[in-house]
XYZ file of C-alpha atoms in Angstrom:
269
model
C -0.252 -0.079 -0.171
C 1.513 3.468 -1.320
C 2.571 6.453 1.788
C -0.733 7.964 0.386
C -3.030 5.453 0.698
C -2.573 4.845 4.611
C -2.259 8.414 4.572
C -6.079 8.790 3.788
C -6.553 4.826 5.158
C -5.765 7.073 8.090
C -7.201 9.893 8.005
C -10.944 7.973 7.171
C -10.060 6.367 10.413
C -9.356 9.845 12.446
C -12.495 11.116 10.922
C -15.388 6.947 12.247
C -13.173 7.946 15.978
C -14.120 11.716 16.496
C -17.502 10.755 14.457
C -17.539 7.613 18.248
C -17.160 10.085 20.187
C -19.916 12.027 19.230
C -21.835 9.777 19.327
C -20.496 8.407 23.101
C -20.591 12.185 23.910
C -24.048 12.350 22.234
C -25.597 9.673 24.635
C -23.316 10.758 28.228
C -25.665 13.835 27.691
C -29.009 12.112 26.737
C -28.651 9.607 29.157
C -28.118 12.477 31.785
C -30.840 14.841 30.642
C -34.432 13.671 32.761
C -36.299 16.189 29.353
C -35.034 14.686 26.382
C -37.185 13.072 23.845
C -34.483 11.693 21.584
C -31.300 10.343 21.229
C -29.153 13.528 21.361
C -31.995 16.435 22.628
C -29.817 18.564 24.781
C -33.894 20.752 25.302
C -34.671 21.290 28.494
C -38.845 21.385 28.014
C -41.417 19.125 28.663
C -42.701 18.028 24.966
C -46.190 19.436 26.552
C -45.172 22.496 27.448
C -42.582 22.452 24.049
C -45.008 22.360 21.267
C -47.290 25.028 24.263
C -44.151 27.245 22.844
C -44.432 25.611 19.232
C -47.706 27.085 19.549
C -47.114 30.144 19.905
C -45.104 30.476 18.063
C -46.920 29.364 15.079
C -49.688 31.596 16.900
C -52.307 33.215 15.908
C -52.533 31.721 20.386
C -53.390 29.105 22.385
C -56.409 28.631 23.969
C -57.290 26.950 27.147
C -60.883 26.344 26.476
C -59.563 24.802 22.901
C -56.200 22.884 23.777
C -56.070 22.472 27.857
C -53.606 20.638 27.726
C -51.414 23.351 26.487
C -52.688 25.434 28.690
C -51.514 23.308 31.527
C -48.538 23.038 30.624
C -48.126 26.882 30.011
C -49.106 27.472 33.264
C -46.428 24.891 34.990
C -43.884 26.248 32.957
C -44.603 29.761 31.909
C -41.203 30.860 33.022
C -39.093 29.593 31.978
C -40.532 28.872 28.281
C -41.358 33.117 28.948
C -37.300 32.914 29.178
C -37.667 31.138 25.700
C -39.335 33.821 23.824
C -37.270 36.092 24.836
C -33.943 34.575 23.560
C -36.070 35.777 20.369
C -37.370 39.001 21.371
C -40.492 38.328 21.952
C -42.797 39.094 24.754
C -45.514 36.690 25.498
C -48.686 38.261 26.802
C -51.692 35.439 28.836
C -54.838 36.265 29.932
C -55.062 33.459 33.151
C -58.642 34.629 33.168
C -60.568 33.563 30.111
C -57.661 31.318 29.603
C -55.338 32.748 26.420
C -52.070 33.113 25.816
C -49.802 34.594 22.735
C -46.921 36.764 21.572
C -45.541 40.345 19.923
C -42.463 42.160 19.601
C -41.025 43.169 22.068
C -40.476 46.831 22.780
C -38.139 48.655 23.923
C -35.744 51.528 22.727
C -32.209 49.929 25.018
C -32.204 47.704 21.353
C -33.352 47.463 17.888
C -35.778 44.935 18.096
C -35.997 42.205 15.700
C -38.960 41.411 13.419
C -39.231 37.767 15.144
C -42.279 35.689 13.346
C -43.872 36.687 10.449
C -47.387 39.404 11.363
C -50.930 39.362 9.925
C -52.149 42.567 7.948
C -55.684 43.506 7.723
C -57.777 45.925 5.554
C -60.456 48.720 7.416
C -63.165 46.400 7.233
C -61.613 43.383 8.810
C -60.605 46.272 11.723
C -63.422 47.550 11.256
C -65.210 43.442 11.826
C -62.705 43.796 15.212
C -64.761 46.325 16.142
C -67.864 45.595 15.959
C -67.655 42.385 17.683
C -65.516 43.656 21.124
C -68.129 46.123 21.444
C -70.048 43.159 21.431
C -68.587 41.444 23.943
C -67.808 44.024 26.241
C -71.843 44.230 25.538
C -72.584 40.993 26.806
C -70.753 41.907 30.283
C -70.704 38.755 32.451
C -72.158 36.077 30.147
C -69.975 32.488 29.548
C -69.959 32.178 26.009
C -71.193 35.920 23.686
C -72.673 34.067 20.498
C -73.685 36.022 17.288
C -74.834 35.418 13.389
C -73.395 37.270 10.194
C -75.993 39.194 9.595
C -76.438 41.314 12.885
C -72.386 41.633 12.391
C -72.531 42.906 8.533
C -76.175 44.715 8.907
C -73.137 47.357 11.716
C -70.472 47.409 9.376
C -73.083 48.856 6.610
C -72.599 52.077 6.128
C -68.246 52.000 5.947
C -70.231 50.346 2.111
C -68.112 51.617 -0.619
C -68.603 50.998 -4.536
C -71.468 48.472 -5.341
C -72.735 46.343 -3.564
C -71.940 42.862 -4.040
C -68.652 43.606 -3.848
C -68.745 44.836 -0.678
C -70.485 42.337 -0.197
C -67.072 40.195 -1.482
C -65.800 41.860 1.391
C -67.854 41.102 3.898
C -66.660 37.637 3.596
C -63.632 37.566 2.448
C -63.247 40.202 6.376
C -64.955 36.874 7.576
C -63.149 34.416 6.975
C -60.699 35.760 8.334
C -61.802 36.543 11.241
C -62.949 32.012 12.048
C -60.249 31.538 10.046
C -56.996 33.512 10.826
C -57.714 34.795 13.777
C -59.737 32.958 15.744
C -61.262 34.383 17.055
C -64.579 33.437 15.593
C -66.009 29.944 16.267
C -68.846 28.370 14.754
C -71.447 28.104 17.362
C -74.672 25.854 15.296
C -76.189 26.707 12.361
C -75.733 30.275 11.326
C -74.111 31.246 14.371
C -71.100 31.888 15.584
C -69.222 32.318 18.853
C -66.712 35.855 20.092
C -63.563 34.722 20.572
C -62.375 36.798 23.985
C -59.269 37.100 21.982
C -60.970 39.858 20.309
C -60.214 42.563 22.319
C -56.288 42.853 22.725
C -56.079 41.998 18.082
C -57.796 46.135 18.504
C -56.735 49.077 20.846
C -57.492 51.913 23.044
C -56.678 54.322 20.054
C -57.599 51.870 17.056
C -61.345 51.727 18.477
C -61.049 55.609 19.557
C -60.312 56.526 15.803
C -62.436 53.541 13.796
C -65.327 55.313 16.331
C -64.814 59.184 14.907
C -64.618 57.153 11.064
C -68.033 56.010 11.841
C -69.576 58.740 13.289
C -67.884 61.183 10.657
C -69.754 59.262 8.309
C -73.129 59.244 9.860
C -72.673 63.013 9.872
C -71.812 63.305 5.913
C -69.131 65.224 6.331
C -66.995 61.714 4.852
C -69.895 60.958 2.571
C -70.178 57.004 2.908
C -66.379 57.330 2.504
C -64.257 55.360 4.599
C -61.036 56.826 2.790
C -62.327 59.822 2.538
C -62.573 58.855 6.695
C -59.668 57.417 6.694
C -58.601 57.194 10.286
C -55.006 56.993 9.835
C -51.099 57.014 7.727
C -51.682 55.780 3.805
C -50.019 52.506 3.523
C -49.152 51.781 -0.601
C -48.342 48.070 0.026
C -50.286 45.240 -1.539
C -53.140 43.581 2.083
C -51.496 40.054 2.395
C -54.148 38.231 -0.361
C -52.419 40.037 -2.916
C -55.754 42.090 -3.366
C -55.667 45.510 -4.516
C -55.866 48.437 -1.699
C -58.103 50.754 -0.858
C -55.853 54.015 0.832
C -56.409 53.774 3.705
C -54.146 51.995 6.068
C -53.725 51.920 9.421
C -50.568 50.842 10.970
C -51.145 49.178 14.595
C -48.726 47.227 17.165
C -46.718 44.367 16.448
C -47.729 41.033 17.540
C -47.050 38.464 16.419
C -49.238 35.324 14.733
C -51.582 37.558 14.802
C -51.979 41.483 13.877
C -49.840 43.934 12.398
C -50.749 46.591 9.711
C -54.243 47.219 8.684
C -54.843 47.882 4.770
C -57.368 49.435 2.417
C -60.289 47.438 1.613
C -60.153 44.935 -1.590
C -62.321 46.636 -4.689
């Protein structure tokens, strides 16, 4: 065997020895890690707590009513879950009364905080619908469940109609579907009946509430002549909406929330 062949053989043996050493080290670490779920696992959270951390990152929220086991894991390991999220520049927001938890971007002047999770973009009509749902929820204090029908919400939003009726109806349906499927603040509760999730309280803040009420009052008084565009409550963003639809010039920024709401775009046209 030539010297070069011997050298290649020696290098191959060395690589094999290093691989075996890594394997032995991983096996030793796993043996001393009571939280290990698979060979070489160095994680320190239990399986349910890992799952709740993953659901928080996926968004939009974790619900105790919908996922009681995950909620129990979150409550038990709240401190370490919060710490893991801080490692990703995210804040844990938890409501132990209504049993909801979600994440949002850390807000601080001390550092430039990077965006950690893809955020949602909502149309003006989406935000107006959130306001209506919030009002209906708050109008029933003490009720364990607030059940509504679609037409009740659509009637309250009629004042914001722009363009022809068929376009407005399509936009309403699109907003309703986003409430149900993406933000998950509406849950089926029977034939044409839907339950409002308490989570809706967290998706629209007091500044947005005041702005939308101002828009409503301006339209109702005739000042805005029934046009959302003329009653713009905030600054204009030229970007397209998340759905790729054309947007109206009614964008309004809101606080970044991981997995839920980041910006409001204008209505589809």
